[in-house]
Amino acid sequence: MEPTKKRIELLKEKTLIIRQYILKMSYFVEKGCKAHPGPALSISDILTALYFEYLNVFPDDPNNPGRDRLVLSKGHAYLALYAVLAEKGFFDKSLLLSVRREGSILQGHPDMNKVPGVDMTTGSLGNGLGTGVGMALAAKIDNRGYKTVVIIGDGESQEGVVWEAAECAVKYKLSNLVAIIDKNNFQGCGSIEKIMPGIKHKERWEAFGWNVIEIDGHDHKEILSSFEEIERNRNNPLCIIASTVKGRGLSFMENDNSWHQKTLTEDEYNKGCEELGMSCDKDI
Amino acid sequence: MIKTFESTREAFGETLVKLARKDKDIVAVAADTSKSMLTTLLEKEFPDRAIEVGIAEQNMMLVAAGLASCGKKVFATSYSVFTSMRAIEQFRTFIAYPGLNVKVIAGLGGFSAGIEGVTHLGLEDLGIIRCIPGVTLITAADSITASRAITGLSKMVGPAYLRIGRDPSPVVFSEEDEFEIGKARVVLDFGNDIVIFANGAVLHTAIEAAERLKKDGILVKIVEVHTLKPLDEEGIIRYAKECKSILTVEEHNIIGGLYSAVSELLSNKYPKRIEFIAVKDEFTESGLPDRLREKYGLSVSNIVEKSKSIYQKGM
């Protein structure tokens, strides 16, 4: 079924709110605790769509055993995850500006025991998929219908353990497992093409035996269609390769890798507020 | 003298099946170790609950973490050299830090993998794991202890690491002996000249040494510290106070294991000189386990000699 225009409009509005939260967190983060806006903005559309259009989750009962699981393997996109979970009602939005500060539930990278709605502690790259394999296996053992979605960075895919997990998922025919590759073409120290050139993501995942689809990770229509593909997926795990732009939504951050981890100046923040059509005050 | 030999690995495999029959949430994950660590026994009865991830220890830890996050009681099995090094970050960050219910069963501990050489010798594992907060850390001296530890661990929620061995090894204990995780126990009590804190596969060596020492009039108390974490501080201090001298005996590098744990405790709470028998911070070599133990100082004669010298010097 073609997603309705109304759903897409609502999703766009929701994602704009998420980007606004990300901008505020990136600016008002405690001095010295500099946050990671670039990698959060590239997954904002996908993550918002997942939580508001796909995942079966329960903000009032975050550990419900029947819930769908999401593992943010690229844990350095925590700003997006925290923003979406707060907007979804897992915890109070007023906590968002405490990100990375000592004593906050919103740790430097996601902590499953501190943040309601976080299904796995992440931050050390490459490790999310293996935990997702465990969750998907548990669903099969217990005959539960939940899905497990793991969001992996394209740079992160250089970690060898990703591929240990990838082949294991195929061995156990985990059609209830989804890997979403946030292909924003950058990693910490620069462009992926420069640091580890020539990677063919689609061919690689297919060679491992995964079902693969490619989408534009900022096109809501394509994102929603990919969710239908998750429902149709059979036999093998599904990989969704999402082409994205690092820093998406703020003109001065897009494809500028210096925003991988950086705090905004007041001028930059004001410009960002203008671009996202928001007031510059501290309230969330 | 010890006459029976049993495999700690078999004890694990057999105990696991027994526990799994009563608890549907118990699962095992192996890294091309299902045969050697005997999770095949579990697989035979419960094929869905014995996961084999192949030669991929890091993924084994992660899969275990994911399973545990969904309520499973997971036993992850590989060899101590890999569980404590190859996959240490996955264990630390994805099992220990979130406090997930994963019990790592580390086979081929200490010199038990001797014939394979240094690549397979786990002589640093206990020290490495001891550095990680929140982990219950046990080393089993024999098959009976291994079985008791596995049963005990299955009833506890949270991360744990149990070192076991490889080939059949001397059985020190009987089914009637008391065993409690976190409690050091007196294995032999001839007197208070020297307390020997010992654990793992060389516990029986220490027992043999104590018997010889007795003939020479040196009366030893042997205390098994099977649980390195949480350490039985009260017990260790009490035995240290009761005895004139202190010796530790372990199948581990001198750094990080039993000697370190006892020294750290007593230096702060009851300062006293502590002597040690351990591998002296060197890479060893391949060979038969008992020959290596002998060569690297973990022998009856060395324990006897060290004890006599302590006794004579009145340390």
XYZ file of C-alpha atoms in Angstrom:
599
model
C 0.000 0.000 0.000
C 1.335 3.408 -1.013
C 2.016 5.411 2.116
C -0.363 8.292 2.297
C 0.779 11.850 1.870
C -0.685 12.628 5.268
C 1.581 10.114 7.000
C 4.578 11.537 5.226
C 3.664 15.093 6.154
C 3.278 14.122 9.793
C 6.578 12.285 9.701
C 8.327 15.312 8.238
C 6.947 17.460 11.032
C 8.079 14.949 13.615
C 11.577 14.705 12.141
C 11.884 18.477 12.156
C 11.171 18.429 15.893
C 13.874 15.771 16.348
C 16.397 17.874 14.429
C 15.481 20.861 16.570
C 16.168 18.830 19.728
C 19.484 17.657 18.276
C 20.488 21.234 17.553
C 19.567 22.378 21.059
C 21.401 19.487 22.684
C 24.470 20.107 20.516
C 24.563 23.750 21.537
C 23.490 23.629 25.169
C 25.532 20.525 26.040
C 27.648 21.278 29.076
C 30.828 23.121 28.107
C 33.524 20.602 27.278
C 31.082 17.713 26.816
C 30.978 18.283 23.064
C 28.376 16.210 21.271
C 28.120 14.504 17.851
C 25.561 16.361 15.689
C 26.694 15.145 12.233
C 26.138 11.386 12.679
C 22.852 12.008 14.535
C 21.421 14.134 11.745
C 22.121 11.550 9.057
C 19.864 8.992 10.759
C 17.182 11.381 11.990
C 14.703 10.619 9.224
C 15.096 6.856 9.510
C 15.093 6.741 13.295
C 12.052 8.995 13.624
C 10.187 6.934 11.047
C 11.105 3.709 12.833
C 9.770 4.895 16.187
C 6.687 6.693 14.886
C 5.713 4.469 11.993
C 7.098 1.003 12.533
C 8.474 -0.261 15.832
C 6.056 -1.793 18.294
C 7.337 -0.226 21.523
C 5.733 0.731 24.820
C 6.892 3.983 26.455
C 4.903 3.129 29.587
C 6.289 -0.397 29.674
C 9.719 -0.057 28.091
C 10.875 -3.588 28.933
C 7.794 -5.330 27.582
C 9.160 -8.684 26.385
C 7.119 -8.577 23.195
C 8.481 -5.222 22.045
C 10.472 -4.728 18.887
C 14.163 -4.118 19.619
C 16.350 -1.368 18.263
C 20.116 -1.424 18.634
C 21.938 1.757 17.715
C 25.219 0.133 16.845
C 26.588 3.509 15.800
C 26.110 4.653 19.365
C 27.717 8.019 18.658
C 24.383 9.003 17.072
C 22.966 9.054 20.627
C 21.603 12.581 20.149
C 19.078 11.291 17.626
C 18.146 8.290 19.779
C 17.700 10.363 22.942
C 15.627 12.943 21.046
C 13.342 10.336 19.498
C 12.870 8.382 22.733
C 11.990 11.589 24.601
C 9.550 12.655 21.895
C 8.025 9.188 21.973
C 7.439 9.599 25.708
C 10.006 7.215 27.205
C 11.346 9.962 29.468
C 10.905 13.650 30.081
C 12.160 15.982 27.363
C 13.588 18.302 29.978
C 16.345 15.737 30.504
C 17.677 16.148 26.973
C 19.944 19.059 27.795
C 21.665 17.007 30.490
C 23.224 14.825 27.790
C 26.782 13.683 28.633
C 26.789 15.456 31.984
C 27.779 13.381 35.016
C 24.761 12.142 36.885
C 22.553 12.212 33.787
C 20.720 9.136 32.519
C 21.777 10.332 29.074
C 25.334 9.056 29.153
C 28.045 9.873 26.601
C 26.837 6.837 24.675
C 23.571 4.919 25.226
C 23.265 2.878 28.425
C 20.469 0.308 28.450
C 20.176 0.363 32.213
C 19.866 4.127 32.484
C 17.697 5.195 29.563
C 14.166 3.774 29.284
C 13.709 2.513 25.746
C 17.367 1.740 25.028
C 17.524 -1.977 24.276
C 21.305 -2.381 24.231
C 24.257 -0.448 25.534
C 26.338 0.722 22.577
C 29.119 3.080 21.633
C 32.005 0.767 20.924
C 31.716 0.355 17.194
C 30.954 -2.817 15.304
C 29.285 -4.625 18.157
C 25.592 -3.925 17.719
C 24.828 -6.525 15.088
C 26.043 -9.442 17.199
C 23.773 -8.369 20.043
C 20.941 -8.069 17.528
C 21.635 -11.638 16.417
C 21.227 -12.721 20.049
C 17.919 -10.854 20.346
C 16.605 -12.329 17.103
C 17.671 -15.812 18.229
C 15.858 -15.308 21.532
C 12.695 -14.383 19.598
C 12.951 -17.608 17.631
C 13.610 -19.745 20.718
C 10.618 -18.170 22.486
C 8.382 -18.131 19.422
C 7.875 -14.410 19.654
C 7.079 -12.246 16.658
C 9.125 -9.181 17.500
C 11.638 -7.703 15.110
C 15.176 -6.573 15.887
C 16.540 -3.591 13.997
C 20.227 -2.665 14.162
C 21.506 0.647 12.826
C 25.098 0.394 11.639
C 27.351 3.137 10.317
C 29.093 2.671 6.990
C 32.444 3.510 8.580
C 31.678 1.202 11.471
C 31.336 -1.640 8.991
C 35.146 -1.744 8.871
C 35.046 -3.597 12.179
C 35.568 -7.317 11.608
C 33.063 -8.442 14.213
C 30.252 -7.000 12.074
C 30.951 -9.784 9.620
C 31.180 -12.488 12.265
C 27.641 -11.471 13.182
C 26.512 -11.134 9.568
C 27.350 -14.729 8.714
C 25.881 -16.006 11.968
C 22.568 -14.272 11.190
C 22.411 -16.092 7.869
C 23.285 -19.433 9.439
C 20.259 -19.129 11.709
C 18.065 -17.657 8.939
C 17.142 -14.679 11.070
C 14.500 -13.132 8.845
C 13.339 -11.265 11.954
C 16.581 -9.266 11.977
C 17.163 -6.047 10.048
C 20.413 -4.151 9.588
C 20.098 -0.582 8.423
C 23.322 0.843 7.048
C 23.567 4.590 7.498
C 25.676 5.243 4.419
C 26.706 8.845 5.010
C 30.149 8.317 3.463
C 32.128 9.704 6.370
C 33.855 8.385 9.459
C 35.679 10.048 12.343
C 38.820 11.051 10.469
C 37.376 11.884 7.076
C 35.731 10.436 4.008
C 35.360 6.694 3.861
C 36.477 6.670 0.254
C 39.790 8.091 1.402
C 40.276 5.979 4.521
C 39.017 2.611 3.256
C 38.198 2.944 -0.435
C 36.262 0.767 -2.797
C 33.711 -0.784 -0.452
C 30.663 -2.074 -2.301
C 28.094 -2.314 0.449
C 25.303 -4.000 -1.510
C 27.537 -6.671 -2.997
C 29.190 -7.314 0.326
C 25.941 -7.911 2.242
C 24.561 -9.990 -0.602
C 27.720 -12.082 -0.654
C 27.133 -12.824 3.020
C 23.683 -14.083 2.118
C 21.522 -11.194 3.250
C 18.516 -9.870 1.390
C 19.425 -6.311 0.446
C 17.469 -3.230 -0.563
C 18.760 0.281 -1.153
C 16.925 3.447 -0.276
C 17.397 7.182 0.036
C 17.621 7.541 3.807
C 16.028 10.971 3.747
C 13.092 10.123 1.469
C 10.171 9.317 3.726
C 8.289 7.508 1.022
C 11.214 5.164 0.448
C 11.746 4.721 4.173
C 8.120 3.702 4.671
C 8.301 1.308 1.725
C 11.362 -0.317 3.276
C 9.294 -1.036 6.414
C 6.833 -2.934 4.250
C 9.812 -4.854 2.915
C 10.715 -5.822 6.497
C 7.250 -7.332 6.875
C 7.583 -9.220 3.604
C 11.113 -10.425 4.326
C 11.572 -14.198 4.529
C 14.337 -16.794 4.942
C 17.301 -14.512 5.462
C 18.010 -11.331 7.387
C 17.359 -8.047 5.635
C 19.875 -5.281 5.036
C 18.598 -1.824 4.172
C 21.340 0.345 2.773
C 20.256 3.927 3.317
C 22.133 6.635 1.467
C 22.290 9.615 3.761
C 24.047 12.932 4.242
C 26.079 13.520 7.355
C 24.749 16.631 9.088
C 21.525 16.518 7.081
C 19.156 19.432 7.721
C 21.645 22.131 8.622
C 23.286 23.654 5.555
C 26.617 24.367 7.225
C 26.912 20.855 8.632
C 25.981 18.830 5.571
C 28.943 16.825 4.290
C 31.308 18.816 6.508
C 32.933 16.158 8.638
C 34.200 18.635 11.204
C 30.676 18.311 12.636
C 31.296 14.711 13.531
C 31.858 15.974 17.068
C 31.790 19.671 17.735
C 29.951 22.329 19.709
C 28.295 25.214 17.881
C 29.213 28.868 18.327
C 26.411 31.261 19.131
C 26.337 32.481 15.527
C 26.162 28.939 14.204
C 23.408 28.109 16.649
C 21.401 31.146 15.647
C 21.808 30.230 11.993
C 20.720 26.669 12.769
C 17.637 27.890 14.611
C 16.718 30.003 11.631
C 17.147 27.088 9.217
C 15.026 24.792 11.377
C 12.432 27.505 12.008
C 12.738 27.453 15.767
C 13.219 29.884 18.607
C 16.725 30.047 20.051
C 15.705 29.830 23.700
C 16.861 26.998 25.881
C 13.460 25.426 26.498
C 12.606 22.063 25.056
C 46.826 -39.278 47.767
C 44.442 -38.429 44.969
C 43.478 -41.350 42.794
C 40.502 -40.254 40.720
C 40.771 -38.119 37.614
C 37.815 -36.396 35.981
C 37.353 -33.801 33.278
C 36.084 -30.381 34.317
C 34.791 -29.896 30.782
C 32.632 -32.984 31.045
C 31.429 -31.764 34.407
C 30.342 -28.551 32.724
C 28.572 -30.217 29.798
C 26.743 -32.685 32.000
C 25.772 -30.181 34.664
C 24.502 -27.769 32.029
C 22.086 -30.330 30.600
C 20.782 -31.191 34.039
C 20.155 -27.510 34.771
C 18.626 -26.913 31.348
C 16.081 -29.659 31.893
C 14.701 -27.703 34.819
C 15.057 -24.211 33.369
C 13.871 -23.435 29.852
C 15.726 -20.121 29.793
C 19.172 -21.689 29.926
C 21.011 -21.496 26.597
C 24.616 -22.041 25.555
C 26.715 -20.252 22.973
C 29.897 -21.820 21.644
C 32.625 -20.557 19.304
C 33.588 -23.737 17.468
C 33.843 -25.197 20.940
C 30.561 -27.117 21.102
C 32.371 -30.422 20.883
C 35.314 -29.599 23.095
C 33.257 -27.806 25.724
C 30.508 -30.400 25.403
C 27.585 -28.117 24.713
C 26.765 -30.889 22.229
C 25.131 -32.620 25.194
C 22.718 -29.711 25.475
C 22.235 -29.638 21.723
C 21.224 -33.275 21.702
C 18.299 -32.627 24.019
C 17.496 -29.010 23.194
C 18.780 -28.213 19.707
C 17.354 -24.669 19.709
C 19.141 -23.788 22.917
C 22.701 -24.623 21.859
C 24.029 -21.889 19.573
C 27.273 -22.422 17.671
C 28.635 -19.184 16.189
C 31.782 -20.637 14.655
C 35.308 -19.372 15.172
C 34.179 -15.958 16.276
C 34.641 -15.349 19.994
C 33.793 -11.666 19.864
C 30.485 -12.433 18.225
C 29.920 -15.215 20.734
C 30.026 -12.643 23.552
C 27.716 -10.279 21.671
C 25.194 -12.973 20.803
C 25.282 -13.998 24.467
C 24.626 -10.379 25.479
C 21.682 -10.104 23.084
C 20.175 -13.365 24.307
C 20.620 -12.310 27.936
C 18.995 -8.934 27.263
C 15.896 -10.925 26.276
C 15.822 -12.884 29.519
C 17.968 -15.882 28.637
C 20.439 -17.369 31.111
C 23.434 -17.743 28.878
C 26.523 -19.919 29.173
C 29.165 -18.768 26.690
C 31.986 -21.211 26.191
C 35.420 -20.945 24.706
C 39.026 -21.212 25.835
C 40.382 -18.962 28.542
C 42.982 -17.366 26.297
C 40.223 -16.245 23.917
C 37.485 -15.444 26.418
C 39.861 -13.221 28.355
C 41.709 -11.620 25.454
C 40.240 -12.058 21.984
C 36.782 -11.122 23.186
C 37.573 -9.091 26.265
C 36.052 -5.822 25.108
C 32.812 -7.510 24.137
C 32.722 -9.171 27.544
C 33.541 -5.963 29.390
C 31.346 -3.508 27.531
C 28.378 -5.601 26.442
C 28.094 -8.139 29.262
C 29.782 -6.801 32.391
C 28.891 -3.117 32.019
C 25.183 -3.737 31.407
C 25.288 -6.478 34.080
C 23.821 -9.066 31.740
C 23.215 -12.622 32.811
C 26.028 -14.337 30.946
C 28.303 -16.945 32.472
C 31.532 -17.347 30.557
C 32.937 -20.841 30.888
C 36.618 -20.629 30.058
C 38.128 -23.981 29.212
C 41.782 -24.870 28.838
C 42.725 -22.636 31.741
C 46.295 -22.321 32.992
C 48.725 -24.996 31.844
C 45.956 -27.431 30.903
C 46.418 -26.420 27.251
C 50.163 -26.957 27.633
C 50.742 -29.045 24.529
C 49.406 -26.228 22.330
C 51.977 -23.694 23.460
C 51.794 -20.046 24.470
C 49.112 -19.159 21.895
C 46.645 -21.309 23.792
C 47.875 -20.941 27.373
C 45.565 -18.906 29.564
C 47.867 -17.751 32.333
C 46.719 -14.143 32.426
C 42.958 -14.556 32.239
C 42.066 -14.272 35.914
C 44.001 -11.030 36.307
C 42.420 -9.549 33.214
C 38.899 -10.459 34.269
C 39.529 -9.377 37.864
C 40.014 -5.798 36.622
C 36.458 -5.643 35.348
C 33.835 -4.411 37.808
C 30.805 -6.477 38.716
C 32.012 -9.870 37.539
C 31.903 -13.002 39.663
C 35.221 -14.759 39.031
C 35.840 -18.394 39.923
C 38.517 -20.928 39.131
C 37.592 -24.558 39.648
C 40.083 -26.968 41.211
C 38.330 -30.115 40.034
C 35.265 -31.542 38.337
C 33.167 -31.472 41.477
C 33.914 -27.825 42.110
C 33.254 -27.034 38.453
C 29.854 -28.655 38.660
C 29.008 -26.934 41.950
C 30.163 -23.577 40.607
C 28.071 -23.942 37.453
C 25.011 -24.839 39.487
C 25.648 -21.930 41.832
C 26.202 -19.506 38.995
C 23.007 -20.603 37.262
C 21.081 -19.361 40.278
C 22.781 -15.969 40.293
C 21.796 -13.132 37.988
C 24.679 -11.249 36.410
C 27.988 -11.689 34.639
C 30.457 -14.359 35.675
C 33.630 -16.054 34.488
C 34.540 -19.595 35.443
C 37.928 -21.023 34.550
C 38.062 -24.772 34.047
C 40.629 -27.115 32.500
C 41.020 -29.566 29.688
C 41.945 -33.195 30.301
C 40.861 -35.246 33.302
C 42.456 -33.798 36.406
C 42.721 -34.974 40.022
C 39.481 -34.911 41.983
C 40.120 -33.119 45.249
C 36.638 -32.803 46.652
C 33.681 -35.067 47.303
C 30.026 -34.345 46.682
C 29.537 -33.819 50.421
C 32.021 -30.974 50.682
C 30.521 -27.565 51.211
C 30.883 -25.035 48.453
C 29.645 -21.485 48.408
C 30.492 -18.912 45.775
C 32.458 -16.097 47.410
C 33.527 -18.140 50.443
C 37.071 -19.417 50.820
C 37.141 -22.883 52.353
C 39.583 -24.812 54.464
C 40.576 -27.877 52.495
C 43.096 -29.271 54.935
C 44.041 -28.180 58.409
C 47.203 -29.633 59.914
C 48.023 -26.525 61.888
C 48.862 -22.845 61.885
C 52.521 -22.685 60.856
C 51.654 -21.575 57.348
C 48.396 -20.803 55.616
C 48.542 -21.690 51.950
C 45.955 -19.876 49.896
C 45.589 -21.895 46.712
C 43.159 -22.365 43.849
C 42.646 -23.983 40.468
C 44.363 -27.042 39.101
C 47.328 -26.741 41.469
C 45.254 -27.036 44.621
C 45.990 -30.750 44.720
C 49.710 -29.994 44.390
C 49.510 -27.809 47.458
C 47.686 -30.577 49.327
C 50.414 -33.053 48.470
C 53.053 -30.580 49.605
C 51.244 -30.049 52.897
C 51.254 -33.777 53.545
C 55.002 -33.924 52.999
C 55.585 -30.885 55.160
C 53.651 -32.489 57.960
C 56.155 -35.309 58.033
C 58.862 -32.689 58.534
C 56.940 -31.103 61.365
C 55.625 -28.083 59.473
C 51.899 -27.851 59.932
C 50.016 -26.195 57.161
C 46.468 -25.002 56.656
C 45.250 -25.007 53.065
C 42.510 -22.566 52.145
C 41.009 -22.750 48.693
C 40.127 -19.333 47.299
C 38.037 -20.567 44.389
C 36.242 -17.240 44.076
C 38.653 -14.435 43.265
C 35.797 -11.995 43.003
C 34.040 -11.169 45.177
C 36.980 -12.049 47.393
C 36.202 -13.537 50.800
C 37.955 -10.728 52.624
C 36.768 -11.685 56.064
C 37.848 -15.304 55.626
C 41.259 -14.489 54.205
C 42.019 -11.994 56.961
C 40.886 -14.488 59.598
C 43.122 -17.288 58.272
C 46.025 -14.868 57.825
C 45.694 -13.890 61.477
C 45.471 -17.478 62.641
C 48.696 -18.567 60.945
C 52.313 -17.513 61.360
C 53.123 -17.264 57.647
C 51.301 -16.864 54.359
C 51.938 -18.495 50.988
C 49.840 -18.298 47.832
C 49.845 -21.028 45.177
C 48.202 -20.503 41.801
C 48.372 -21.535 38.181
C 48.554 -18.020 36.834
C 50.976 -15.259 36.077
C 52.198 -13.622 39.268
C 50.457 -10.410 38.212
C 46.738 -10.126 38.683
C 45.699 -13.445 40.187
C 45.515 -14.904 43.674
C 48.789 -13.445 44.978
C 47.726 -10.011 43.783
C 44.248 -10.339 45.255
C 45.493 -11.518 48.658
C 48.287 -8.912 48.685
C 45.940 -6.080 47.811
C 43.624 -7.094 50.612
C 46.163 -7.773 53.337
C 48.439 -4.821 52.565
C 45.500 -2.655 53.441
C 43.697 -4.595 56.163
C 46.343 -6.781 57.830
C 49.840 -5.986 56.512
C 52.027 -9.058 56.541
C 54.663 -10.597 54.299
C 53.205 -12.924 51.678
C 55.226 -15.467 49.707
C 54.061 -16.868 46.388
C 54.210 -19.753 43.961
C 53.125 -18.614 40.500
C 54.414 -18.155 36.967
C 56.996 -15.409 37.211
C 55.744 -12.993 34.569
C 57.202 -14.782 31.591
C 55.941 -16.498 28.474
C 56.245 -20.218 28.888
C 56.262 -22.869 26.130
C 54.532 -26.006 24.897
C 54.684 -29.307 26.721
C 52.723 -31.697 28.863
C 50.792 -29.746 31.511
C 52.376 -31.456 34.488
C 55.866 -31.094 33.050
C 55.267 -27.392 32.502
C 53.903 -26.985 36.012
C 57.057 -28.612 37.308
C 59.360 -26.547 35.119
C 57.693 -23.227 35.929
C 57.686 -23.787 39.647
C 54.215 -25.088 40.371
C 55.475 -28.336 41.819
C 55.147 -30.181 45.112
C 58.884 -29.916 45.725
C 58.905 -26.192 45.077
C 55.988 -25.596 47.432
C 57.726 -27.735 50.073
C 61.000 -25.891 49.637
C 59.378 -22.466 49.713
C 57.370 -23.416 52.798
C 60.446 -24.668 54.621
C 62.336 -21.499 53.866
C 59.436 -19.379 55.092
C 59.208 -21.508 58.205
C 62.919 -21.378 58.945
C 63.133 -17.635 58.453
C 60.027 -17.229 60.557
C 58.452 -14.931 57.959
